[in-house]
Amino acid sequence: MITFLRGKLVEKNHTDVVIECNGIGYFVNISLHTFSLLPDGESIMLYTYLHIKEDAHTLYGFAHKSEREIFKLLISVSGVGTSIARTMLSSLEPSQVKQAIATGDVKTIQGVKGIGAKTAQRVILDLKDKILKVYDINEVSPIADNTNKEEALSALETLGFARKQAEKVCTAIVRDEPQASVETIIKLALKKL
């Protein structure tokens, strides 16, 4: 509904700003990342997301479109609301959030206040494919073109394992042991599947 606001910065706090646009003051919630990028001048522009609930219409502002897109992806995950998404974007740079999700870095995501192990895993599980597709991020390069991993994955599929689950296990094995042979990957994967 409201995609951006351009106007006079009337009030600036660490978690919110008030922007005057043609005589109307908009209260906009922001992350610390956006706060750090706000200019000192009076005129600003923020990309916005309007979150509508039964009891409230809340406006969130972002310095860049990419931060807004990550925010929207985060709140699409079950158990992650707007406040947790904003906390995540306040604790980590948007690029760090993207990288953590793309590489399956549970510890980094779990390091954000309010996010437990299960929620961190759910964020990665739900968003990894979207992050890799939308932002065209290649996973850790040795993994991306590891033919041993592909051969092992093919063998595991032939044995009847689901590709998605087998791929996750193989990726983890190759991340820990980049030089592992096809046989080693298959043996380790069979123990974990």
Coordinates of N, CA and C in Angstrom, one line a residue:
M1 N 0.8 -1.2 0.0 CA 0.0 0.0 0.0 C 0.9 1.3 0.0
I2 N 1.8 1.4 1.0 CA 2.7 2.5 1.0 C 4.1 1.9 0.7
T3 N 4.7 2.2 -0.4 CA 5.9 1.5 -0.7 C 7.2 2.3 -0.4
F4 N 7.0 3.7 -0.3 CA 8.1 4.5 0.3 C 7.6 5.8 0.8
L5 N 8.4 6.4 1.6 CA 8.1 7.8 2.1 C 9.3 8.7 1.8
R6 N 9.0 9.9 1.3 CA 10.1 10.9 1.1 C 9.6 12.1 1.8
G7 N 10.4 12.6 2.7 CA 9.9 13.8 3.4 C 10.9 14.4 4.4
K8 N 10.4 15.2 5.3 CA 11.3 15.8 6.3 C 11.4 15.0 7.5
L9 N 12.6 14.8 8.0 CA 12.8 14.0 9.2 C 12.5 14.9 10.4
V10 N 11.5 14.6 11.1 CA 11.0 15.4 12.3 C 11.6 14.9 13.6
E11 N 11.7 13.5 13.7 CA 12.2 12.9 14.9 C 13.0 11.7 14.6
K12 N 14.1 11.5 15.3 CA 14.9 10.3 14.9 C 15.4 9.6 16.2
N13 N 15.0 8.4 16.4 CA 15.3 7.5 17.5 C 16.0 6.3 17.0
H14 N 16.6 5.5 17.9 CA 17.2 4.2 17.4 C 16.3 3.2 16.8
T15 N 15.0 3.2 17.2 CA 14.1 2.2 16.8 C 13.0 2.8 15.9
D16 N 12.9 4.1 15.8 CA 11.8 4.7 15.0 C 12.1 6.1 14.6
V17 N 11.4 6.5 13.5 CA 11.5 7.9 13.1 C 10.1 8.5 12.8
V18 N 10.0 9.8 12.8 CA 8.8 10.4 12.3 C 9.2 11.3 11.1
I19 N 8.5 11.0 10.0 CA 8.7 11.7 8.7 C 7.5 12.5 8.4
E20 N 7.7 13.7 8.1 CA 6.6 14.6 7.6 C 6.5 14.6 6.1
C21 N 5.4 14.2 5.6 CA 5.2 14.2 4.1 C 3.9 15.0 3.9
N22 N 4.0 16.2 3.3 CA 2.9 17.0 2.9 C 2.0 17.3 4.1
G23 N 2.6 17.6 5.3 CA 1.8 18.0 6.4 C 1.3 16.8 7.3
I24 N 1.6 15.6 6.9 CA 1.2 14.4 7.7 C 2.5 13.8 8.2
G25 N 2.5 13.5 9.5 CA 3.6 12.9 10.2 C 3.4 11.4 10.3
Y26 N 4.4 10.6 9.7 CA 4.3 9.1 9.7 C 5.3 8.6 10.7
F27 N 4.8 7.8 11.6 CA 5.6 7.1 12.6 C 6.1 5.8 12.0
V28 N 7.4 5.6 11.8 CA 8.0 4.5 11.1 C 9.0 3.8 12.0
N29 N 8.7 2.5 12.2 CA 9.7 1.6 12.9 C 10.9 1.3 12.0
I30 N 12.1 1.3 12.6 CA 13.3 1.1 11.8 C 14.2 0.1 12.5
S31 N 15.1 -0.5 11.8 CA 16.2 -1.3 12.4 C 17.4 -0.5 12.8
L32 N 18.3 -1.0 13.6 CA 19.5 -0.2 13.9 C 20.3 -0.1 12.6
H33 N 20.2 -1.0 11.7 CA 21.0 -0.9 10.5 C 20.5 0.3 9.7
T34 N 19.2 0.5 9.5 CA 18.7 1.6 8.8 C 19.0 2.9 9.6
F35 N 18.9 2.9 10.9 CA 19.3 4.1 11.7 C 20.7 4.5 11.4
S36 N 21.6 3.6 11.3 CA 23.0 3.9 11.1 C 23.2 4.5 9.7
L37 N 22.3 4.3 8.8 CA 22.4 4.8 7.4 C 21.6 6.1 7.2
L38 N 20.9 6.5 8.2 CA 20.1 7.8 8.0 C 21.0 9.0 8.0
P39 N 20.7 9.9 7.0 CA 21.5 11.1 6.9 C 21.2 12.0 8.0
D40 N 22.1 13.0 8.3 CA 21.9 14.0 9.3 C 21.0 15.1 8.8
G41 N 20.8 15.2 7.5 CA 20.0 16.3 6.9 C 18.5 16.1 7.3
E42 N 17.7 17.0 6.9 CA 16.3 17.0 7.2 C 15.5 16.1 6.2
S43 N 15.9 16.0 4.9 CA 15.1 15.3 3.9 C 15.6 13.9 3.8
I44 N 14.7 12.9 4.0 CA 15.1 11.5 3.8 C 14.0 10.7 3.0
M45 N 14.5 9.5 2.6 CA 13.5 8.6 1.9 C 13.7 7.2 2.5
L46 N 12.6 6.6 2.8 CA 12.7 5.2 3.3 C 11.8 4.3 2.5
Y47 N 12.2 3.1 2.2 CA 11.3 2.1 1.6 C 10.5 1.6 2.8
T48 N 9.2 1.3 2.6 CA 8.4 0.9 3.7 C 7.6 -0.4 3.5
Y49 N 7.2 -0.9 4.6 CA 6.3 -2.1 4.6 C 5.3 -1.9 5.6
L50 N 4.0 -2.0 5.2 CA 2.9 -1.7 6.1 C 2.4 -3.1 6.6
H51 N 2.5 -3.3 7.9 CA 2.1 -4.6 8.5 C 0.7 -4.4 9.1
I52 N -0.3 -5.2 8.6 CA -1.7 -5.0 9.0 C -2.1 -6.2 9.9
K53 N -2.5 -5.9 11.1 CA -3.1 -6.9 12.0 C -4.5 -6.4 12.4
E54 N -5.3 -7.2 13.0 CA -6.6 -6.8 13.5 C -6.6 -5.5 14.3
D55 N -5.6 -5.4 15.2 CA -5.6 -4.3 16.1 C -4.6 -3.2 15.8
A56 N -3.9 -3.3 14.7 CA -2.9 -2.3 14.4 C -2.4 -2.3 13.0
H57 N -2.1 -1.1 12.5 CA -1.4 -0.9 11.2 C 0.0 -0.3 11.5
T58 N 1.0 -1.1 11.3 CA 2.4 -0.6 11.7 C 3.2 -0.5 10.5
L59 N 3.9 0.6 10.4 CA 4.8 1.0 9.2 C 6.2 0.7 9.6
Y60 N 6.9 0.0 8.8 CA 8.4 -0.3 9.0 C 9.1 0.3 7.8
G61 N 10.3 0.9 8.1 CA 11.1 1.6 7.1 C 12.4 1.0 7.0
F62 N 13.0 1.1 5.7 CA 14.3 0.5 5.4 C 15.0 1.4 4.5
A63 N 16.4 1.5 4.7 CA 17.2 2.4 3.9 C 17.3 1.8 2.5
H64 N 17.3 0.5 2.3 CA 17.5 -0.1 1.0 C 16.3 -1.1 0.7
K65 N 16.0 -1.3 -0.5 CA 15.0 -2.3 -0.9 C 15.4 -3.7 -0.5
S66 N 16.7 -4.0 -0.6 CA 17.1 -5.3 -0.2 C 16.8 -5.7 1.2
E67 N 17.0 -4.7 2.1 CA 16.7 -4.9 3.5 C 15.2 -5.2 3.7
R68 N 14.4 -4.5 3.0 CA 12.9 -4.7 3.1 C 12.5 -6.1 2.6
E69 N 13.2 -6.5 1.5 CA 12.9 -7.8 0.9 C 13.3 -8.9 1.9
I70 N 14.4 -8.8 2.6 CA 14.8 -9.8 3.6 C 13.8 -9.8 4.8
F71 N 13.4 -8.6 5.2 CA 12.4 -8.4 6.3 C 11.1 -9.2 5.9
K72 N 10.6 -9.0 4.6 CA 9.4 -9.7 4.2 C 9.6 -11.2 4.1
L73 N 10.8 -11.7 3.7 CA 11.0 -13.1 3.7 C 11.0 -13.6 5.2
L74 N 11.7 -12.9 6.1 CA 11.8 -13.4 7.5 C 10.4 -13.5 8.1
I75 N 9.5 -12.5 7.9 CA 8.2 -12.6 8.5 C 7.3 -13.6 7.9
S76 N 7.7 -14.2 6.7 CA 6.9 -15.2 6.1 C 7.1 -16.6 6.8
V77 N 8.2 -16.6 7.6 CA 8.5 -17.9 8.4 C 7.6 -18.0 9.6
S78 N 7.0 -19.2 9.8 CA 6.2 -19.4 11.0 C 7.0 -19.2 12.3
G79 N 6.5 -18.4 13.2 CA 7.2 -18.2 14.4 C 8.1 -16.9 14.4
V80 N 8.2 -16.3 13.3 CA 9.0 -15.1 13.2 C 8.1 -13.9 12.9
G81 N 7.9 -13.1 13.9 CA 7.1 -11.9 13.7 C 7.9 -10.7 13.3
T82 N 7.2 -9.6 13.2 CA 7.9 -8.3 12.8 C 8.9 -7.9 13.8
S83 N 8.7 -8.1 15.1 CA 9.7 -7.6 16.0 C 10.9 -8.5 16.0
I84 N 10.8 -9.8 15.8 CA 12.0 -10.6 15.7 C 12.8 -10.3 14.4
A85 N 12.0 -10.1 13.3 CA 12.7 -9.8 12.1 C 13.5 -8.5 12.2
R86 N 12.8 -7.5 12.8 CA 13.5 -6.2 13.0 C 14.7 -6.4 13.9
T87 N 14.6 -7.2 15.0 CA 15.7 -7.4 15.9 C 16.9 -8.1 15.1
M88 N 16.5 -9.0 14.2 CA 17.5 -9.7 13.4 C 18.3 -8.7 12.5
L89 N 17.5 -7.8 11.9 CA 18.1 -6.8 11.0 C 18.9 -5.7 11.8
S90 N 18.6 -5.7 13.1 CA 19.3 -4.7 14.0 C 20.6 -5.3 14.5
S91 N 20.6 -6.7 14.7 CA 21.8 -7.4 15.2 C 22.8 -7.7 14.1
L92 N 22.3 -8.0 12.9 CA 23.1 -8.4 11.8 C 22.9 -7.5 10.6
E93 N 23.9 -7.3 9.8 CA 23.7 -6.6 8.5 C 22.8 -7.5 7.6
P94 N 22.1 -6.9 6.7 CA 21.3 -7.7 5.8 C 22.1 -8.7 5.0
S95 N 23.3 -8.3 4.6 CA 24.2 -9.3 3.9 C 24.6 -10.5 4.8
Q96 N 24.8 -10.2 6.1 CA 25.1 -11.3 7.0 C 23.9 -12.2 7.2
V97 N 22.7 -11.7 7.2 CA 21.5 -12.5 7.3 C 21.4 -13.4 6.1
K98 N 21.6 -12.8 4.9 CA 21.5 -13.6 3.7 C 22.5 -14.7 3.7
Q99 N 23.8 -14.4 4.0 CA 24.9 -15.3 4.0 C 24.6 -16.4 5.0
A100 N 24.1 -16.1 6.2 CA 23.9 -17.1 7.3 C 22.8 -18.1 6.8
I101 N 21.8 -17.6 6.2 CA 20.7 -18.4 5.7 C 21.2 -19.3 4.5
A102 N 21.9 -18.7 3.6 CA 22.4 -19.4 2.4 C 23.4 -20.5 2.8
T103 N 24.2 -20.3 3.8 CA 25.2 -21.3 4.2 C 24.7 -22.2 5.3
G104 N 23.5 -22.0 5.8 CA 22.9 -22.8 6.9 C 23.6 -22.6 8.2
D105 N 24.0 -21.4 8.5 CA 24.7 -21.0 9.7 C 23.7 -20.8 10.9
V106 N 23.4 -21.9 11.6 CA 22.4 -21.8 12.6 C 22.9 -20.9 13.8
K107 N 24.2 -21.0 14.1 CA 24.7 -20.3 15.3 C 24.6 -18.8 15.1
T108 N 24.8 -18.3 13.9 CA 24.7 -16.8 13.7 C 23.3 -16.4 13.9
I109 N 22.3 -17.1 13.3 CA 20.9 -16.7 13.4 C 20.5 -16.9 14.9
Q110 N 20.9 -18.0 15.5 CA 20.5 -18.2 16.9 C 21.1 -17.2 17.9
G111 N 22.2 -16.5 17.4 CA 22.8 -15.5 18.2 C 22.0 -14.3 18.4
V112 N 20.9 -14.1 17.6 CA 20.0 -13.0 17.7 C 19.1 -13.2 18.9
K113 N 18.9 -12.1 19.7 CA 18.0 -12.2 20.9 C 16.6 -12.6 20.4
G114 N 16.0 -13.6 21.1 CA 14.7 -14.0 20.8 C 14.5 -15.2 19.9
I115 N 15.7 -15.6 19.3 CA 15.6 -16.7 18.4 C 16.3 -17.9 19.0
G116 N 15.5 -19.0 19.1 CA 16.0 -20.3 19.6 C 16.5 -21.2 18.5
A117 N 17.0 -22.3 18.9 CA 17.5 -23.3 17.9 C 16.5 -23.7 16.9
K118 N 15.3 -24.0 17.3 CA 14.2 -24.5 16.4 C 13.8 -23.4 15.4
T119 N 13.7 -22.2 15.9 CA 13.3 -21.1 15.0 C 14.4 -20.8 14.0
A120 N 15.7 -20.8 14.5 CA 16.8 -20.6 13.6 C 16.8 -21.7 12.5
Q121 N 16.6 -22.9 12.8 CA 16.6 -24.0 11.8 C 15.4 -23.8 10.9
R122 N 14.3 -23.4 11.4 CA 13.1 -23.2 10.5 C 13.4 -22.0 9.5
V123 N 14.0 -20.9 10.0 CA 14.3 -19.8 9.1 C 15.2 -20.3 8.0
I124 N 16.2 -21.1 8.3 CA 17.1 -21.6 7.3 C 16.4 -22.6 6.3
L125 N 15.6 -23.5 6.9 CA 14.9 -24.5 6.1 C 13.9 -23.8 5.1
D126 N 13.1 -22.8 5.7 CA 12.1 -22.1 4.8 C 12.7 -21.2 3.8
L127 N 13.8 -20.5 4.1 CA 14.3 -19.5 3.3 C 15.5 -19.7 2.4
K128 N 16.2 -20.8 2.7 CA 17.5 -21.1 2.0 C 17.3 -21.1 0.5
D129 N 16.3 -21.8 0.0 CA 16.1 -21.9 -1.5 C 15.7 -20.5 -2.0
K130 N 14.9 -19.8 -1.3 CA 14.5 -18.5 -1.8 C 15.6 -17.5 -1.8
I131 N 16.5 -17.5 -0.8 CA 17.6 -16.6 -0.7 C 18.6 -17.0 -1.9
L132 N 18.9 -18.2 -2.1 CA 19.8 -18.6 -3.1 C 19.2 -18.3 -4.5
K133 N 17.9 -18.4 -4.7 CA 17.3 -18.1 -6.0 C 17.2 -16.6 -6.2
V134 N 16.7 -15.8 -5.2 CA 16.4 -14.4 -5.4 C 17.7 -13.6 -5.5
Y135 N 18.7 -14.0 -4.6 CA 19.9 -13.2 -4.6 C 21.0 -13.8 -5.4
D136 N 20.8 -15.0 -6.0 CA 21.7 -15.7 -6.8 C 23.1 -15.8 -6.1
I137 N 23.0 -16.3 -4.9 CA 24.2 -16.5 -4.0 C 24.6 -18.0 -4.3
N138 N 25.9 -18.2 -4.6 CA 26.4 -19.5 -4.7 C 26.8 -19.9 -3.3
E139 N 26.5 -21.2 -2.9 CA 27.0 -21.7 -1.6 C 28.5 -21.8 -1.7
V140 N 29.1 -22.2 -0.6 CA 30.5 -22.2 -0.5 C 31.1 -22.9 -1.7
S141 N 32.0 -22.2 -2.4 CA 32.4 -22.7 -3.8 C 32.8 -24.1 -3.9
P142 N 33.6 -24.7 -3.0 CA 34.0 -26.1 -3.2 C 32.8 -27.0 -3.2
I143 N 31.7 -26.6 -2.5 CA 30.5 -27.5 -2.5 C 29.8 -27.3 -3.8
A144 N 29.7 -26.1 -4.4 CA 28.9 -25.9 -5.6 C 29.3 -26.8 -6.7
D145 N 30.6 -27.0 -6.9 CA 31.0 -27.8 -8.1 C 31.8 -29.0 -7.7
N146 N 31.3 -29.7 -6.7 CA 31.9 -30.9 -6.2 C 31.3 -32.1 -6.9
T147 N 32.0 -32.8 -7.8 CA 31.4 -33.9 -8.5 C 31.2 -35.1 -7.6
N148 N 32.1 -35.3 -6.7 CA 32.0 -36.4 -5.7 C 30.7 -36.3 -5.0
K149 N 30.3 -35.1 -4.6 CA 29.0 -34.9 -3.9 C 27.9 -35.3 -4.8
E150 N 27.9 -34.9 -6.0 CA 26.9 -35.2 -7.0 C 26.7 -36.7 -7.2
E151 N 27.9 -37.4 -7.4 CA 27.9 -38.8 -7.6 C 27.3 -39.6 -6.4
A152 N 27.7 -39.1 -5.2 CA 27.2 -39.7 -3.9 C 25.7 -39.5 -3.8
L153 N 25.3 -38.3 -4.1 CA 23.8 -37.9 -4.1 C 23.0 -38.8 -5.0
S154 N 23.6 -39.0 -6.2 CA 22.9 -39.9 -7.2 C 22.8 -41.3 -6.7
A155 N 23.8 -41.8 -6.0 CA 23.8 -43.2 -5.5 C 22.8 -43.3 -4.3
L156 N 22.7 -42.2 -3.5 CA 21.8 -42.3 -2.4 C 20.3 -42.2 -2.9
E157 N 20.1 -41.5 -4.0 CA 18.8 -41.4 -4.6 C 18.4 -42.8 -5.1
T158 N 19.4 -43.5 -5.7 CA 19.1 -44.8 -6.3 C 18.8 -45.8 -5.1
L159 N 19.4 -45.6 -3.9 CA 19.1 -46.4 -2.8 C 17.7 -46.1 -2.2
G160 N 17.1 -45.0 -2.7 CA 15.7 -44.7 -2.2 C 15.6 -43.6 -1.2
F161 N 16.6 -42.8 -1.0 CA 16.5 -41.7 -0.1 C 16.0 -40.4 -0.9
A162 N 15.3 -39.6 -0.2 CA 14.7 -38.4 -0.8 C 15.9 -37.4 -1.1
R163 N 15.8 -36.9 -2.3 CA 16.9 -36.0 -2.8 C 17.2 -34.8 -1.8
K164 N 16.1 -34.2 -1.4 CA 16.3 -33.0 -0.6 C 17.0 -33.3 0.7
Q165 N 16.6 -34.3 1.4 CA 17.2 -34.7 2.7 C 18.7 -35.2 2.4
A166 N 18.9 -36.0 1.4 CA 20.2 -36.5 1.1 C 21.1 -35.4 0.7
E167 N 20.6 -34.4 0.0 CA 21.5 -33.3 -0.4 C 21.9 -32.5 0.8
K168 N 21.0 -32.3 1.7 CA 21.4 -31.6 2.9 C 22.5 -32.3 3.7
V169 N 22.4 -33.6 3.8 CA 23.4 -34.3 4.6 C 24.7 -34.3 3.8
C170 N 24.7 -34.5 2.5 CA 25.9 -34.5 1.7 C 26.6 -33.2 1.7
T171 N 25.8 -32.1 1.6 CA 26.4 -30.8 1.7 C 27.1 -30.5 3.0
A172 N 26.5 -31.0 4.1 CA 27.2 -30.8 5.4 C 28.5 -31.6 5.4
I173 N 28.5 -32.8 4.9 CA 29.7 -33.7 4.9 C 30.8 -33.1 4.1
V174 N 30.4 -32.6 2.9 CA 31.5 -32.0 2.0 C 32.0 -30.7 2.6
R175 N 31.1 -29.9 3.3 CA 31.6 -28.7 4.0 C 32.6 -29.0 5.0
D176 N 32.4 -30.1 5.8 CA 33.4 -30.5 6.8 C 34.7 -31.2 6.2
E177 N 34.5 -32.0 5.1 CA 35.6 -32.7 4.4 C 35.5 -32.5 2.9
P178 N 36.0 -31.3 2.4 CA 35.9 -31.0 1.0 C 36.6 -32.0 0.1
Q179 N 37.6 -32.7 0.6 CA 38.3 -33.7 -0.3 C 37.8 -35.1 -0.2
A180 N 36.6 -35.3 0.5 CA 36.1 -36.7 0.7 C 35.8 -37.4 -0.6
S181 N 36.1 -38.7 -0.6 CA 35.8 -39.5 -1.8 C 34.3 -39.8 -1.9
V182 N 33.8 -40.3 -3.0 CA 32.4 -40.6 -3.2 C 32.0 -41.7 -2.2
E183 N 32.9 -42.7 -2.0 CA 32.6 -43.8 -1.0 C 32.4 -43.2 0.4
T184 N 33.4 -42.3 0.8 CA 33.4 -41.7 2.1 C 32.1 -40.9 2.3
I185 N 31.7 -40.1 1.3 CA 30.5 -39.3 1.5 C 29.3 -40.2 1.6
I186 N 29.2 -41.3 0.8 CA 28.1 -42.2 0.9 C 28.0 -42.9 2.3
K187 N 29.2 -43.4 2.8 CA 29.2 -44.1 4.1 C 28.8 -43.1 5.2
L188 N 29.3 -41.9 5.2 CA 28.9 -40.9 6.3 C 27.5 -40.5 6.2
A189 N 27.0 -40.4 4.9 CA 25.6 -40.0 4.7 C 24.6 -41.1 5.2
L190 N 25.0 -42.4 5.0 CA 24.2 -43.5 5.4 C 24.0 -43.5 6.9
K191 N 25.1 -43.1 7.6 CA 25.0 -43.0 9.1 C 24.1 -41.9 9.6
K192 N 23.9 -40.9 8.8 CA 23.1 -39.7 9.2 C 21.7 -39.7 8.7
L193 N 21.5 -40.6 7.7 CA 20.1 -40.6 7.1 C 19.2 -41.6 7.8

